[in-house]
Short mmCIF file of C-alpha atoms and ligand atoms in Angstrom, two decimals:
data_model
loop_
_atom_site.label_atom_id
_atom_site.label_comp_id
_atom_site.label_asym_id
_atom_site.label_seq_id
_atom_site.Cartn_x
_atom_site.Cartn_y
_atom_site.Cartn_z
CA UNK A 208 -32.17 10.17 -14.38
CA UNK A 209 -32.86 13.98 -16.46
CA UNK A 210 -37.08 13.12 -15.05
CA UNK A 211 -35.87 12.97 -11.64
CA UNK A 212 -33.58 16.29 -11.89
CA UNK A 213 -37.01 17.86 -12.96
CA UNK A 214 -39.00 15.94 -9.81
CA UNK A 215 -36.30 17.50 -7.48
CA UNK A 216 -36.50 21.55 -8.94
CA UNK A 217 -40.19 21.10 -9.15
CA UNK A 218 -39.42 20.01 -4.93
CA UNK A 219 -37.72 23.00 -4.41
CA UNK A 220 -38.87 25.35 -1.85
CA UNK A 221 -38.63 29.22 -3.42
CA UNK A 222 -37.95 31.70 -2.19
CA UNK A 223 -33.96 30.17 -1.00
CA UNK A 224 -33.05 32.57 2.05
CA UNK A 225 -29.99 33.93 2.84
CA UNK A 226 -29.23 35.91 5.57
CA UNK A 227 -29.58 39.40 3.84
CA UNK A 228 -31.16 38.21 0.37
CA UNK A 229 -34.20 36.32 -1.08
CA UNK A 230 -33.83 34.05 -4.13
CA UNK A 231 -36.78 33.49 -6.47
CA UNK A 232 -38.68 33.36 -9.52
CA UNK A 233 -38.17 36.83 -11.83
CA UNK A 234 -41.71 38.42 -11.23
CA UNK A 235 -43.35 41.64 -13.40
CA UNK A 236 -43.43 43.86 -9.93
CA UNK A 237 -39.56 44.02 -10.33
CA UNK A 238 -39.31 44.53 -13.77
CA UNK A 239 -38.69 49.05 -13.93
CA UNK A 240 -35.55 47.94 -11.50
CA UNK A 241 -34.40 45.25 -13.82
CA UNK A 242 -34.56 47.91 -16.37
CA UNK A 243 -32.75 50.19 -14.44
CA UNK A 244 -29.71 48.09 -13.16
CA UNK A 245 -29.41 46.47 -16.09
CA UNK A 246 -29.01 48.92 -18.89
CA UNK A 247 -25.20 48.93 -17.82
CA UNK A 248 -22.03 48.93 -20.12
CA UNK A 249 -20.14 46.82 -16.89
CA UNK A 250 -23.11 43.89 -17.23
CA UNK A 251 -23.27 43.63 -21.26
CA UNK A 252 -19.41 43.92 -21.31
CA UNK A 253 -19.21 40.72 -19.28
CA UNK A 254 -22.15 38.80 -19.31
CA UNK A 255 -22.74 36.32 -23.14
CA UNK A 256 -26.71 37.19 -22.98
CA UNK A 257 -27.66 40.14 -21.37
CA UNK A 258 -27.99 43.12 -24.41
CA UNK A 259 -26.28 46.14 -23.89
CA UNK A 260 -30.01 47.96 -24.92
CA UNK A 261 -32.35 46.02 -22.46
CA UNK A 262 -35.96 46.10 -23.21
CA UNK A 263 -38.87 45.87 -21.58
CA UNK A 264 -39.78 43.33 -24.31
CA UNK A 265 -36.42 41.21 -23.06
CA UNK A 266 -37.87 41.08 -19.84
CA UNK A 267 -40.65 40.18 -20.45
CA UNK A 268 -39.11 37.36 -22.34
CA UNK A 269 -36.93 36.93 -19.51
CA UNK A 270 -39.67 36.32 -16.71
CA UNK A 271 -41.65 33.76 -19.19
CA UNK A 272 -38.77 31.71 -19.76
CA UNK A 273 -37.25 31.41 -16.04
CA UNK A 274 -41.07 30.49 -15.54
CA UNK A 275 -40.87 27.91 -18.03
CA UNK A 276 -37.21 26.72 -17.32
CA UNK A 277 -38.17 25.82 -13.73
CA UNK A 278 -41.21 24.09 -15.04
CA UNK A 279 -39.71 21.69 -17.48
CA UNK A 280 -36.64 21.68 -14.71
CA UNK A 281 -33.90 22.87 -17.19
CA UNK A 282 -32.71 25.94 -15.24
CA UNK A 283 -33.48 27.71 -12.10
CA UNK A 284 -32.88 31.60 -13.05
CA UNK A 285 -33.90 33.71 -10.07
CA UNK A 286 -33.57 37.52 -9.24
CA UNK A 287 -32.15 38.42 -5.90
CA UNK A 288 -33.90 40.55 -3.96
CA UNK A 289 -33.03 42.47 -0.64
CA UNK A 290 -34.62 41.14 2.50
CA UNK A 291 -34.27 44.64 4.57
CA UNK A 292 -36.10 46.49 2.13
CA UNK A 293 -37.07 43.92 -0.65
CA UNK A 294 -35.45 45.73 -3.21
CA UNK A 295 -34.08 43.88 -6.25
CA UNK A 296 -30.55 43.51 -6.09
CA UNK A 297 -29.36 41.15 -8.94
CA UNK A 298 -29.79 38.00 -10.47
CA UNK A 299 -28.42 34.45 -10.45
CA UNK A 300 -28.87 31.11 -12.47
CA UNK A 301 -28.37 27.67 -12.83
CA UNK A 302 -28.32 26.72 -16.59
CA UNK A 303 -28.58 23.85 -18.96
CA UNK A 304 -29.00 21.25 -15.86
CA UNK A 305 -27.92 18.13 -16.50
CA UNK A 306 -29.45 14.86 -15.00
CA UNK A 307 -27.71 12.55 -16.57
CA UNK A 308 -23.88 13.86 -15.75
CA UNK A 309 -25.35 15.81 -12.70
CA UNK A 310 -24.00 19.31 -14.02
CA UNK A 311 -24.95 22.73 -14.51
CA UNK A 312 -23.50 25.99 -14.96
CA UNK A 313 -23.99 29.36 -12.87
CA UNK A 314 -24.61 33.00 -14.38
CA UNK A 315 -25.11 36.06 -11.76
CA UNK A 316 -24.97 39.81 -12.16
CA UNK A 317 -25.53 42.71 -9.51
CA UNK A 318 -26.96 46.39 -9.87
CA UNK A 319 -24.17 48.51 -9.68
CA UNK A 320 -25.45 50.01 -6.33
CA UNK A 321 -24.93 46.62 -4.79
CA UNK A 322 -21.55 45.69 -5.37
CA UNK A 323 -18.91 45.62 -2.78
CA UNK A 324 -20.86 44.24 -0.44
CA UNK A 325 -20.91 40.43 -0.64
CA UNK A 326 -24.22 39.84 -2.07
CA UNK A 327 -22.99 38.45 -4.97
CA UNK A 328 -21.20 35.75 -2.93
CA UNK A 329 -24.07 35.39 -0.85
CA UNK A 330 -26.40 34.71 -3.30
CA UNK A 331 -23.99 31.93 -5.08
CA UNK A 332 -22.88 30.01 -1.84
CA UNK A 333 -27.47 29.43 -1.33
CA UNK A 334 -26.92 28.43 -4.98
CA UNK A 335 -23.97 26.38 -5.06
CA UNK A 336 -26.16 23.90 -1.68
CA UNK A 337 -29.04 24.63 -3.45
CA UNK A 338 -27.36 22.51 -6.55
CA UNK A 339 -25.43 20.03 -4.33
CA UNK A 340 -28.45 19.05 -1.62
CA UNK A 341 -31.33 20.56 -3.01
CA UNK A 342 -30.63 18.95 -6.74
CA UNK A 343 -28.06 16.15 -5.85
CA UNK A 344 -25.89 17.33 -8.49
CA UNK A 345 -21.96 17.16 -8.78
CA UNK A 346 -20.14 19.28 -10.79
CA UNK A 347 -21.09 22.77 -11.00
CA UNK A 348 -19.17 24.88 -13.76
CA UNK A 349 -18.60 28.78 -14.26
CA UNK A 350 -17.00 30.44 -17.22
CA UNK A 351 -16.10 34.08 -17.43
CA UNK A 352 -14.60 36.09 -19.64
CA UNK A 353 -10.52 37.10 -19.53
CA UNK A 354 -10.28 39.97 -17.77
CA UNK A 355 -13.29 40.33 -15.26
CA UNK A 356 -11.02 39.77 -11.70
CA UNK A 357 -15.20 40.96 -9.76
CA UNK A 358 -16.36 38.05 -11.24
CA UNK A 359 -13.08 35.75 -10.60
CA UNK A 360 -12.94 36.70 -6.67
CA UNK A 361 -16.50 35.75 -6.40
CA UNK A 362 -16.07 32.03 -7.47
CA UNK A 363 -13.28 31.95 -5.81
CA UNK A 364 -14.36 33.12 -2.61
CA UNK A 365 -17.24 30.30 -3.13
CA UNK A 366 -14.49 27.56 -3.26
CA UNK A 367 -14.01 27.42 -7.36
CA UNK A 368 -11.21 26.69 -9.36
CA UNK A 369 -10.04 27.55 -12.71
CA UNK A 370 -9.31 24.98 -15.08
CA UNK A 371 -8.04 26.16 -17.68
CA UNK A 372 -8.79 29.08 -20.49
CA UNK A 373 -11.76 27.89 -23.76
CA UNK A 374 -9.83 30.07 -26.03
CA UNK A 375 -11.95 32.30 -28.71
CA UNK A 376 -15.08 29.93 -27.33
CA UNK A 377 -17.62 32.66 -28.18
CA UNK A 378 -18.59 35.48 -30.82
CA UNK A 379 -19.79 38.73 -28.67
CA UNK A 380 -20.41 41.79 -30.62
CA UNK A 381 -18.13 39.90 -33.55
CA UNK A 382 -15.08 39.41 -31.99
CA UNK A 383 -14.07 35.96 -30.61
CA UNK A 384 -13.82 35.83 -26.65
CA UNK A 385 -11.85 33.46 -24.54
CA UNK A 386 -13.18 32.33 -21.10
CA UNK A 387 -11.73 31.17 -18.19
CA UNK A 388 -13.59 27.47 -17.18
CA UNK A 389 -14.39 27.86 -13.75
CA UNK A 390 -16.03 24.18 -11.53
CA UNK A 391 -16.48 23.78 -8.25
CA UNK A 392 -17.21 19.54 -7.46
CA UNK A 393 -19.54 18.77 -4.38
CA UNK A 394 -16.66 17.10 -2.88
CA UNK A 395 -14.73 20.26 -2.92
CA UNK A 396 -13.98 22.12 0.36
CA UNK A 397 -16.00 25.28 0.14
CA UNK A 398 -14.11 28.35 1.90
CA UNK A 399 -16.16 29.92 5.41
CA UNK A 400 -17.34 33.10 4.09
CA UNK A 401 -15.91 36.63 4.44
CA UNK A 402 -18.70 37.95 6.61
CA UNK A 403 -18.41 34.76 9.26
CA UNK A 404 -14.58 34.96 9.45
CA UNK A 405 -14.84 38.76 9.89
CA UNK A 406 -17.49 38.13 12.82
CA UNK A 407 -15.36 35.19 14.20
CA UNK A 408 -12.17 37.23 14.14
CA UNK A 409 -13.59 39.22 16.36
CA UNK A 410 -15.42 36.60 18.72
CA UNK A 411 -14.08 34.21 21.27
CA UNK A 412 -12.21 31.36 19.11
CA UNK A 413 -13.56 28.33 18.46
CA UNK A 414 -17.30 29.41 18.31
CA UNK A 415 -19.58 28.12 16.25
C1 LIG B 1469 -19.22 39.81 -10.84
C2 LIG B 1469 -20.00 40.73 -10.07
C3 LIG B 1469 -21.78 39.92 -9.66
C4 LIG B 1469 -19.35 40.98 -8.59
O1 LIG B 1469 -20.23 41.60 -7.94
P1 LIG B 1469 -19.00 42.08 -6.45
O2 LIG B 1469 -19.92 42.83 -5.72
O3 LIG B 1469 -17.99 42.27 -6.53
O4 LIG B 1469 -19.05 40.58 -5.55
P2 LIG B 1469 -19.60 40.55 -4.51
O5 LIG B 1469 -21.15 40.35 -3.80
O6 LIG B 1469 -19.25 39.06 -3.62
O7 LIG B 1469 -18.62 41.30 -3.05
C5 LIG B 1469 -17.35 41.44 -2.79
C6 LIG B 1469 -16.37 42.23 -1.80
O8 LIG B 1469 -17.62 42.67 -1.04
C7 LIG B 1469 -16.61 42.45 -0.07
N1 LIG B 1469 -17.64 42.57 1.26
C8 LIG B 1469 -18.07 43.77 1.91
N2 LIG B 1469 -19.11 42.92 2.73
C9 LIG B 1469 -19.35 41.85 2.91
C10 LIG B 1469 -19.94 41.07 4.01
N3 LIG B 1469 -20.62 41.33 4.59
N4 LIG B 1469 -19.80 39.76 3.34
C11 LIG B 1469 -19.15 39.10 1.99
N5 LIG B 1469 -18.09 40.22 1.41
C12 LIG B 1469 -18.17 41.26 1.83
C13 LIG B 1469 -15.75 40.99 0.00
O9 LIG B 1469 -14.76 41.75 0.40
C14 LIG B 1469 -15.63 41.30 -1.30
O10 LIG B 1469 -14.63 42.54 -1.69
P3 LIG B 1469 -12.90 41.43 -2.34
O11 LIG B 1469 -13.50 40.63 -3.63
O12 LIG B 1469 -12.38 42.53 -2.58
O13 LIG B 1469 -12.51 40.54 -1.10
C15 LIG B 1469 -20.17 42.51 -10.54
O14 LIG B 1469 -19.02 43.45 -10.59
C16 LIG B 1469 -21.25 42.22 -11.72
O15 LIG B 1469 -22.39 42.44 -11.61
N6 LIG B 1469 -20.44 42.54 -12.44
C17 LIG B 1469 -20.95 42.29 -13.98
C18 LIG B 1469 -21.65 41.07 -14.13
C19 LIG B 1469 -20.62 39.63 -14.28
O16 LIG B 1469 -19.54 40.51 -14.53
N7 LIG B 1469 -20.99 39.28 -13.72
C20 LIG B 1469 -20.47 37.42 -14.12
C21 LIG B 1469 -20.28 36.95 -15.26
S1 LIG B 1469 -19.33 36.08 -15.41
#
């Protein structure tokens, strides 16, 4: 089964497209933007693997790993571009792809100027669709440090449910940190996106 997930990953058509975004493998030409946006205390504070001082070497390593993980079918690590101007707005990934148990873990970040516009939700919905329909996965998980309310809202908007707290699960900067564990099953309902709710609120009732 593990090899069949690699086979499905290999057949994925990238970039993934949404209304406003393109999700594609990270590319060297976007490294200057990546370095600019990722130099952000909020990102370092709320993620496990992104360091506070992120160097060009880290970026090169990120690209190498993303491409390797995609080739092997073990992870799908994508940069998020805005379609209107092709600017890098963030990153999103499916990690620990498990073809036996049909699960994976999601993670994401947005550059500070791009928050509050629904881009994270839009990218996450695309990843969820790809995971369930494109890859045939059954369960997605997300780990969120206690207190990361922005990320919790993104997950809830996309239908993720909180399963519980993983107490002192990881060590970050020399301190134990606890995670909320969120999950979404392929059989769970996914709430309509806020963008479409707003549009249908203004338009005629019952229109598609
Ligand atoms: C977590 C993070 C990605 C969330 O970013 P965000 O901008 O709050 O999330 P979204 O892009 O989905 O935007 C959501 C907000 O935009 C609003 N919005 C505006 N226009 C919108 C539109 N057209 N469509 C949908 N939502 C829209 C939504 O109402 C929502 O606000 P609400 O939650 O108060 O309802 C961001 O805070 C971040 O990068 N944090 C640091 C890294 C991090 O924590 N990563 C996650 C680790 S678990």
